[in-house]
Short mmCIF file of C-alpha atoms in Angstrom, two decimals:
data_model
loop_
_atom_site.label_atom_id
_atom_site.label_comp_id
_atom_site.label_asym_id
_atom_site.label_seq_id
_atom_site.Cartn_x
_atom_site.Cartn_y
_atom_site.Cartn_z
CA MET A 6 -0.12 0.43 0.05
CA ASP A 7 1.38 3.29 -0.88
CA THR A 8 1.80 5.00 2.45
CA ALA A 9 1.69 8.93 0.52
CA LYS A 10 -1.95 8.08 -0.76
CA VAL A 11 -2.70 7.08 2.71
CA ALA A 12 -1.75 9.62 4.35
CA LYS A 13 -3.47 12.34 2.21
CA THR A 14 -6.51 10.48 2.57
CA CYS A 15 -5.95 10.02 7.03
CA ILE A 16 -5.63 12.60 9.40
CA LEU A 17 -3.85 12.15 12.84
CA GLY A 18 -6.58 11.96 15.30
CA ASP A 19 -9.47 12.16 12.76
CA ARG A 20 -11.87 9.10 14.57
CA ASN A 21 -14.06 8.31 11.83
CA THR A 22 -11.17 7.21 9.40
CA SER A 23 -9.27 5.56 12.51
CA ASP A 24 -9.28 2.06 13.00
CA ILE A 25 -6.42 2.07 16.29
CA ILE A 26 -5.72 4.46 19.24
CA ILE A 27 -2.18 5.30 20.50
CA ARG A 28 -2.99 5.87 23.92
CA LEU A 29 0.12 8.07 26.36
CA LYS A 30 -0.12 9.73 29.71
CA ASN A 31 0.16 13.48 29.14
CA ARG A 32 1.91 15.50 31.63
CA GLU A 33 -0.05 15.47 35.01
CA GLY A 34 -0.73 11.79 34.18
CA ARG A 35 -3.90 11.13 32.78
CA PRO A 36 -4.27 8.88 29.71
CA GLU A 37 -4.90 10.83 26.43
CA TRP A 38 -5.80 8.87 22.80
CA PHE A 39 -4.77 9.71 19.67
CA TYR A 40 -7.18 8.14 16.79
CA SER A 41 -4.64 6.90 14.17
CA HIS A 42 -4.33 4.65 11.11
CA SER A 43 -2.17 0.76 11.20
CA ALA A 44 -1.79 0.98 8.10
CA ILE A 45 0.66 4.23 8.24
CA LEU A 46 1.60 3.46 11.05
CA ARG A 47 2.64 -0.43 10.70
CA ASN A 48 4.67 0.82 7.32
CA ARG A 49 6.24 3.75 9.12
CA SER A 50 7.88 1.74 12.18
CA LYS A 51 8.50 -1.20 13.04
CA PHE A 52 7.57 -1.15 16.10
CA PHE A 53 4.34 -0.76 15.41
CA ALA A 54 4.09 -3.03 12.52
CA SER A 55 5.26 -5.57 15.64
CA GLN A 56 2.48 -4.70 17.36
CA VAL A 57 -0.43 -4.50 14.56
CA SER A 58 0.38 -7.88 13.53
CA LEU A 59 0.23 -9.80 17.16
CA PRO A 60 -2.22 -12.59 16.82
CA ASN A 61 -4.49 -11.57 19.88
CA SER A 62 -3.69 -7.88 19.10
CA SER A 63 -5.97 -4.80 20.14
CA THR A 64 -7.31 -1.68 18.82
CA CYS A 65 -5.23 0.50 21.51
CA ILE A 66 -1.52 0.45 21.74
CA GLU A 67 -0.13 1.40 25.27
CA ILE A 68 3.27 3.79 24.77
CA HIS A 69 4.78 4.57 27.91
CA CYS A 70 6.27 8.12 28.63
CA SER A 71 7.00 10.65 30.64
CA GLU A 72 6.60 14.22 31.45
CA PHE A 73 9.76 14.81 29.67
CA ASN A 74 8.98 13.47 26.11
CA TYR A 75 5.47 12.99 25.97
CA ASP A 76 5.63 16.70 23.64
CA ASP A 77 8.17 13.92 21.77
CA TYR A 78 5.98 11.46 21.20
CA VAL A 79 3.17 13.68 20.02
CA GLU A 80 5.42 15.38 17.25
CA LEU A 81 6.39 12.01 16.10
CA LEU A 82 2.83 10.71 15.78
CA ARG A 83 1.93 14.01 13.71
CA LEU A 84 5.30 13.39 11.35
CA LEU A 85 4.55 9.87 10.77
CA TYR A 86 1.76 10.85 8.48
CA LEU A 87 3.78 13.90 6.65
CA PRO A 88 5.63 12.50 3.87
CA VAL A 89 8.88 11.41 4.15
CA ASP A 90 10.80 14.20 2.09
CA SER A 91 9.05 16.97 4.08
CA ILE A 92 10.03 15.57 7.11
CA LEU A 93 13.20 17.68 7.45
CA GLU A 94 11.04 20.82 6.48
CA SER A 95 8.76 20.30 9.81
CA LEU A 96 12.29 20.08 12.62
CA GLY A 97 12.29 23.28 13.94
CA SER A 98 15.32 23.04 16.90
CA VAL A 99 18.14 21.01 17.55
CA ARG A 100 16.03 20.21 21.31
CA SER A 101 13.41 19.27 19.14
CA ALA A 102 14.91 17.02 16.70
CA VAL A 103 17.28 15.59 19.87
CA GLY A 104 13.86 13.86 21.76
CA ILE A 105 12.52 13.26 18.41
CA LEU A 106 15.04 11.25 17.63
CA GLN A 107 15.20 9.68 21.03
CA THR A 108 11.60 8.72 20.21
CA ALA A 109 12.14 7.52 16.58
CA ILE A 110 14.69 5.21 17.83
CA ALA A 111 13.00 3.98 20.69
CA ILE A 112 10.37 3.08 18.26
CA HIS A 113 12.42 1.88 15.39
CA CYS A 114 10.93 4.74 12.82
CA GLU A 115 13.99 5.02 10.03
CA ASP A 116 12.70 7.56 8.70
CA ILE A 117 12.13 9.42 11.19
CA THR A 118 15.21 8.85 12.43
CA GLN A 119 16.50 9.43 9.04
CA SER A 120 16.07 12.89 8.90
CA CYS A 121 16.45 14.10 12.36
CA THR A 122 19.91 12.82 11.95
CA GLN A 123 20.22 15.14 8.66
CA TYR A 124 18.85 18.06 10.12
CA LEU A 125 21.10 17.86 13.32
CA GLU A 126 24.39 16.94 11.65
CA ALA A 127 23.85 20.12 9.44
CA VAL A 128 22.73 23.01 11.84
CA PRO A 129 24.57 24.51 14.81
CA TRP A 130 24.75 23.48 17.83
CA ASP A 131 25.98 25.08 21.16
CA ASP A 132 27.86 23.05 24.47
CA LYS A 133 24.52 22.08 26.04
CA GLU A 134 23.03 20.97 23.10
CA GLU A 135 26.23 19.01 21.86
CA GLU A 136 26.31 17.00 24.96
CA LEU A 137 22.20 15.62 24.53
CA ILE A 138 23.36 15.63 21.09
CA LEU A 139 26.53 12.76 21.92
CA LYS A 140 23.42 10.68 24.13
CA ALA A 141 20.96 10.09 21.71
CA VAL A 142 23.12 9.14 19.01
CA ALA A 143 25.15 6.68 20.94
CA LYS A 144 22.68 3.97 20.31
CA LEU A 145 22.55 4.94 16.44
CA GLY A 146 25.91 3.19 15.32
CA PRO A 147 26.46 4.16 11.60
CA MET A 148 23.66 6.27 10.92
CA ALA A 149 25.93 9.07 13.29
CA THR A 150 28.73 9.04 11.57
CA PRO A 151 28.34 12.56 10.07
CA ILE A 152 26.79 14.18 13.27
CA LEU A 153 30.26 12.55 15.24
CA ALA A 154 32.28 14.00 12.25
CA ARG A 155 32.02 17.23 13.46
CA ILE A 156 32.92 16.78 16.83
CA GLN A 157 35.59 13.82 16.71
CA PRO A 158 39.25 14.99 17.34
CA VAL A 159 40.97 16.54 14.07
CA ASP A 160 45.00 14.94 12.84
CA ALA A 161 47.65 16.68 14.40
CA SER A 162 48.44 17.82 10.88
CA ALA A 163 45.10 19.52 10.00
CA THR A 164 45.46 20.94 13.89
CA LYS A 165 48.91 21.77 13.06
CA ASN A 166 47.91 24.18 10.23
CA VAL A 167 45.45 25.54 11.60
CA PHE A 168 47.19 26.76 14.16
CA VAL A 169 50.41 27.66 12.06
CA SER A 170 47.31 29.89 9.98
CA ALA A 171 46.37 31.86 13.48
CA VAL A 172 49.89 32.32 14.55
CA ARG A 173 50.43 34.01 11.20
CA PHE A 174 47.43 36.49 11.55
CA ALA A 175 48.05 36.98 15.54
CA MET A 176 51.40 38.34 14.46
CA SER A 177 50.42 40.13 11.15
CA ILE A 178 53.30 38.05 9.45
CA GLY A 179 53.49 37.82 5.77
CA ARG A 180 50.84 40.70 5.19
CA PRO A 181 49.30 43.63 7.61
CA CYS A 182 46.49 43.15 9.09
CA PRO A 183 43.01 44.69 7.08
CA PRO A 184 41.33 47.80 8.44
CA PHE A 185 38.73 45.33 10.04
CA GLY A 186 41.30 42.93 11.13
CA ASP A 187 41.31 43.83 15.00
CA GLU A 188 38.28 41.88 16.43
CA LEU A 189 39.69 38.92 14.01
CA LYS A 190 43.20 39.43 15.41
CA THR A 191 42.29 39.43 19.40
CA SER A 192 40.15 36.00 18.57
CA ALA A 193 43.09 34.97 17.29
CA GLN A 194 45.38 35.64 19.65
CA GLU A 195 43.18 34.11 22.23
CA GLN A 196 42.12 30.87 19.97
CA VAL A 197 46.71 30.46 19.64
CA GLU A 198 46.52 31.21 24.09
CA PHE A 199 43.50 28.22 23.99
CA MET A 200 44.97 25.54 21.55
CA LEU A 201 48.54 26.06 23.72
CA GLY A 202 45.99 25.04 27.07
CA GLU A 203 46.54 26.73 29.88
CA ASP A 204 44.33 24.59 32.56
CA GLU A 205 44.57 21.10 33.26
CA ASP A 206 43.70 19.96 29.69
CA MET A 207 45.54 18.32 27.23
CA PRO A 208 47.21 21.40 24.87
CA LEU A 209 45.76 20.64 21.26
CA ILE A 210 49.16 21.17 19.74
CA ALA A 211 52.96 20.00 20.53
CA ALA A 212 55.19 22.91 19.72
CA ASP A 213 57.44 21.58 17.63
CA ASP A 214 60.14 23.03 15.08
CA GLU A 215 58.43 24.03 12.27
CA VAL A 216 55.67 26.24 14.41
CA LYS A 217 58.17 27.55 16.70
CA SER A 218 59.84 28.08 13.82
CA VAL A 219 56.85 30.51 12.70
CA VAL A 220 56.40 32.08 15.98
CA ARG A 221 59.77 32.80 15.97
CA ILE A 222 59.69 34.82 12.44
CA GLY A 223 56.51 37.02 13.79
CA LEU A 224 58.50 37.57 17.07
CA SER A 225 61.39 38.98 15.29
CA ASN A 226 59.10 41.04 12.67
CA ILE A 227 57.25 42.31 15.86
CA CYS A 228 60.09 43.69 17.78
CA SER A 229 61.69 44.48 14.97
CA SER A 230 58.38 47.04 13.93
CA PHE A 231 58.27 48.05 17.67
CA GLU A 232 62.67 49.54 16.95
CA ASN A 233 61.32 51.12 13.68
CA GLU A 234 58.44 52.84 15.37
CA LEU A 235 59.57 54.08 18.58
CA SER A 236 63.06 55.08 16.33
CA SER A 237 60.44 57.12 14.57
CA LEU A 238 59.06 59.04 16.69
CA LEU A 239 61.50 61.47 17.90
CA LEU A 240 60.91 62.25 13.72
CA GLU A 241 57.27 63.56 14.77
CA SER A 242 56.97 67.30 14.16
CA ASN A 243 52.93 66.50 16.55
CA LEU A 244 54.06 63.89 18.94
CA VAL A 245 50.78 65.31 21.27
CA CYS A 246 48.79 63.42 18.24
CA ASP A 247 47.46 60.09 19.03
CA THR A 248 48.21 57.91 15.93
CA ALA A 249 51.72 57.42 16.85
CA GLU A 250 51.15 56.36 20.38
CA ASP A 251 48.70 54.36 19.08
CA LYS A 252 50.68 52.21 16.71
CA ILE A 253 52.64 51.67 19.00
CA LEU A 254 50.97 51.00 21.20
CA GLN A 255 49.38 48.21 19.54
CA THR A 256 52.47 46.40 18.63
CA LEU A 257 54.04 46.85 22.20
CA SER A 258 50.64 45.36 23.03
CA ASP A 259 50.97 42.30 20.52
CA ILE A 260 54.76 42.09 22.57
CA GLU A 261 53.11 42.20 25.59
CA TRP A 262 50.56 38.90 24.18
CA MET A 263 53.51 37.20 23.10
CA CYS A 264 55.51 37.16 26.55
CA ASN A 265 51.81 34.62 27.17
CA ILE A 266 52.43 32.63 24.53
CA LEU A 267 56.37 31.98 24.51
CA PRO A 268 57.00 30.67 28.06
CA LYS A 269 54.72 27.74 26.88
CA MET A 270 56.36 27.10 23.60
CA ASP A 271 59.52 27.08 25.30
CA LEU A 272 60.32 30.82 23.71
CA MET A 273 60.33 33.44 26.48
CA LYS A 274 63.97 33.07 26.61
CA ASP A 275 63.66 34.37 22.85
CA PHE A 276 62.29 37.13 23.54
CA VAL A 277 64.56 38.22 27.14
CA PHE A 278 67.75 38.04 24.82
CA LYS A 279 65.86 40.23 22.27
CA TRP A 280 65.11 42.42 24.96
CA ALA A 281 67.94 42.53 26.81
CA GLU A 282 70.02 43.57 23.20
CA ILE A 283 67.40 46.49 22.75
CA SER A 284 66.93 48.19 26.17
CA VAL A 285 69.60 50.16 26.19
CA SER A 286 67.61 52.11 22.64
CA VAL A 287 64.51 51.88 23.90
CA LEU A 288 65.22 54.26 26.90
CA GLY A 289 67.70 56.36 24.76
CA ILE A 290 64.50 57.70 22.91
CA ILE A 291 61.66 57.12 26.00
CA GLU A 292 63.73 58.95 27.72
CA ASP A 293 64.70 62.14 25.05
CA GLU A 294 63.60 65.72 25.92
CA LYS A 295 60.98 65.28 22.87
CA LEU A 296 58.91 62.83 25.04
CA ALA A 297 59.23 64.44 28.65
CA CYS A 298 56.17 65.41 28.82
CA VAL A 299 54.28 63.19 26.45
CA MET A 300 52.88 59.41 25.56
CA TRP A 301 52.83 58.26 29.32
CA GLY A 302 50.44 55.35 28.53
CA LEU A 303 53.69 54.24 26.24
CA LYS A 304 55.92 54.32 29.41
CA VAL A 305 53.49 52.98 31.13
CA LYS A 306 53.12 50.06 28.59
CA LEU A 307 56.74 49.68 27.99
CA ILE A 308 57.23 49.16 32.17
CA GLN A 309 54.73 45.97 32.07
CA VAL A 310 56.32 44.61 29.29
CA THR A 311 59.63 45.08 30.19
CA GLY A 312 58.30 43.54 34.27
CA LYS A 313 57.71 40.66 32.32
CA VAL A 314 61.14 39.69 31.47
CA LEU A 315 62.15 40.66 34.78
CA GLU A 316 59.72 38.20 36.50
CA ALA A 317 61.81 35.55 33.53
CA VAL A 318 64.75 36.20 34.73
CA GLY A 319 64.11 36.88 38.31
CA TYR A 320 62.55 34.10 39.22
CA GLY A 321 64.78 31.61 36.78
CA ASN A 322 62.23 30.98 34.32
CA VAL A 323 65.30 31.90 31.76
CA ILE A 324 68.62 31.88 32.21
CA LEU A 325 70.81 34.67 31.32
CA PRO A 326 74.56 34.60 32.82
CA ALA A 327 75.54 36.81 35.55
CA PRO A 328 76.63 39.95 33.40
CA CYS A 329 73.72 39.93 31.26
CA ARG A 330 71.12 40.24 34.37
CA VAL A 331 73.55 42.54 35.99
CA GLN A 332 73.50 44.91 32.87
CA LEU A 333 69.03 44.03 32.23
CA LEU A 334 68.97 45.50 36.59
CA LYS A 335 71.24 48.56 35.48
CA THR A 336 69.46 49.42 32.71
CA TRP A 337 65.69 49.60 33.89
CA LEU A 338 66.22 49.98 37.39
CA PRO A 339 66.92 54.09 37.36
CA TYR A 340 63.99 54.05 34.75
CA ILE A 341 61.28 52.29 36.95
CA ARG A 342 62.79 54.50 39.95
CA LYS A 343 62.14 57.51 38.38
CA ILE A 344 58.80 57.16 36.44
CA LYS A 345 57.21 56.07 39.42
CA PRO A 346 57.41 59.61 41.28
CA ILE A 347 56.39 61.70 38.29
CA LEU A 348 53.17 59.25 37.54
CA ASP A 349 52.42 59.30 40.81
CA SER A 350 52.66 62.77 41.14
CA LYS A 351 50.30 63.68 38.17
CA GLY A 352 48.06 61.38 39.70
CA ASN A 353 47.86 63.02 42.47
CA GLU A 354 47.32 66.95 40.62
CA ASP A 355 44.26 64.62 38.35
CA THR A 356 42.12 62.15 39.47
CA GLU A 357 40.91 61.26 36.13
CA PHE A 358 44.52 60.71 34.48
CA PRO A 359 44.75 57.07 33.39
CA TYR A 360 48.08 55.82 33.39
CA MET A 361 48.87 54.59 36.83
CA MET A 362 50.99 52.11 37.88
CA THR A 363 48.43 49.68 39.19
CA GLU A 364 49.36 48.03 43.19
CA ASP A 365 50.18 44.82 41.64
CA LEU A 366 52.02 45.46 38.92
CA CYS A 367 54.03 47.64 41.70
CA GLN A 368 54.36 44.73 43.35
CA SER A 369 54.80 42.18 40.72
CA ILE A 370 57.90 43.91 39.07
CA GLU A 371 59.34 44.65 43.22
CA GLY A 372 59.56 41.30 43.83
CA ALA A 373 60.90 39.96 40.48
CA ILE A 374 63.40 42.75 40.95
CA VAL A 375 64.45 41.60 44.52
CA SER A 376 64.45 37.64 43.38
CA LEU A 377 67.14 38.73 40.22
CA ILE A 378 69.23 41.22 42.73
CA LEU A 379 69.48 37.93 45.09
CA SER A 380 70.38 35.59 42.23
CA LEU A 381 74.11 38.59 41.21
CA PRO A 382 77.17 37.86 42.52
CA SER A 383 77.86 39.38 46.22
CA ASN A 384 79.46 42.38 44.96
CA ASP A 385 76.99 43.47 41.99
CA GLN A 386 74.04 43.21 44.51
CA ALA A 387 76.69 45.74 47.10
CA ASP A 388 77.07 48.38 43.85
CA ILE A 389 72.81 47.54 43.12
CA LEU A 390 71.86 48.09 46.66
CA ALA A 391 74.41 50.77 47.49
CA ASP A 392 73.49 53.08 44.81
CA TRP A 393 69.23 52.36 46.41
CA MET A 394 69.69 53.89 49.63
CA LYS A 395 71.86 56.66 47.83
CA THR A 396 68.03 58.23 45.86
CA GLU A 397 65.63 60.21 47.32
CA GLN A 398 63.37 57.88 46.21
CA LEU A 399 63.47 54.69 48.39
CA ARG A 400 59.63 53.09 48.42
CA PHE A 401 59.55 51.98 45.11
CA PRO A 402 60.75 49.64 44.03
CA ASP A 403 61.61 48.82 48.29
CA LEU A 404 65.45 46.65 48.67
CA THR A 405 64.80 46.24 52.05
CA GLU A 406 64.66 42.67 51.71
CA ALA A 407 67.22 42.04 49.55
CA PHE A 408 69.27 44.78 51.72
CA GLU A 409 68.83 41.86 54.34
CA VAL A 410 69.37 38.68 52.70
CA TRP A 411 72.85 40.87 51.84
CA CYS A 412 73.81 41.81 54.63
CA TYR A 413 72.93 38.10 56.05
CA ARG A 414 75.16 36.00 53.89
CA THR A 415 77.89 38.94 53.62
CA LYS A 416 78.29 38.13 57.73
CA SER A 417 77.86 34.35 57.07
CA ALA A 418 80.09 34.42 54.12
CA LYS A 419 82.46 36.50 56.14
CA ARG A 420 82.51 33.23 59.07
CA ARG A 421 82.94 30.71 56.57
CA LEU A 422 86.00 32.28 55.37
CA VAL A 423 87.69 33.63 59.13
CA GLN A 424 86.39 29.51 60.17
CA GLY A 425 88.50 28.58 57.06
CA LEU A 426 91.44 30.66 57.69
CA ASP A 427 91.90 29.47 61.12
CA SER A 428 91.46 25.89 60.01
CA VAL A 429 94.28 26.43 57.31
CA ASN A 430 96.53 27.34 60.68
CA ASN A 431 95.51 25.41 62.92
CA ALA A 432 96.97 22.73 60.66
CA THR A 433 100.02 24.30 59.57
CA VAL A 434 100.72 24.24 63.73
CA SER A 435 100.62 20.45 63.86
CA LEU A 436 102.69 20.45 61.33
#
């Protein structure tokens, strides 16, 4: 019998033509009867076909459903009366399709199961809906393959290609960032961090030589851009204009972002060496008289980036030779010590002055400097501490802890020296 022709002449709920009743319990637990047609049920559902073909079959088939899937069963009964090619168009939401799919699986409706699967494979989901879908398709077997293809793990090569492309965009490698691309660039930077993994989850990408090579190229390009943009400031005729500062601030923000991903790729050392190499020239420009009273945002951002470098070196995450550590500290400590009270003074004069060193930033830099000082040879520590105590600005950074530790270590070292000499003298006398 042609199901389509039967469906045209039969309507769900028509008592005059119905020869079988489907009994469901509604949300309130009361039974509801749906006047149906065995010809349609038998052709569209193996479950109904088996029920109808029983020797002592009744004209009433009872389906046990709950308050949670009652609506799904009602909708499924409606879909049984639609032509197969109209089912897909009648599905209106992911949650509804998932519910109908589960009921279709339960009563073996292949046409509806196929349509729900096709629908779910094609429409977007959110995270919660994805969990529902995974539970629903667990019993589908090979039919679920198109749906699962959207969420199955990607092979390493494809993942790396996406990551490298994201890195190139995030660092504007090989092309300028389009005017409309700021949001996309920010998104690329966020997803690069996410793919490298920053919690208990497995990272999506392994930093192999090819990936590191791309990141090193990006780092080199960004640092070169920063140097060129900074040097060009002294050639600007109007330094009050925000355009030049905005451009270089964006580059510094990119460098600051790189400080978040480089440690995860064991590349922070590359940046630290580069920053140490250009520090003298950077400060030579930023302390020029032409920039004395402008570009406070740039100066604060410089301190933030330098803080990242001081933390990496001071806490031993990047290993530098002692002379390099001394040079790095002696280069930046005087500037940090000088700029902090200037910013504080401007903040006191104007409560809306936005360019301040926050308490967290100050604590972070102070801790890194103390740790860095204590890692230096004793004589270099003595030079830095003596210079600190000669200045008027003792409050920041406060090196009291480093001074106390240096005093204790110096006294202990002298005691060990004396004890060693006494031991040698005693040994000579006994001979």
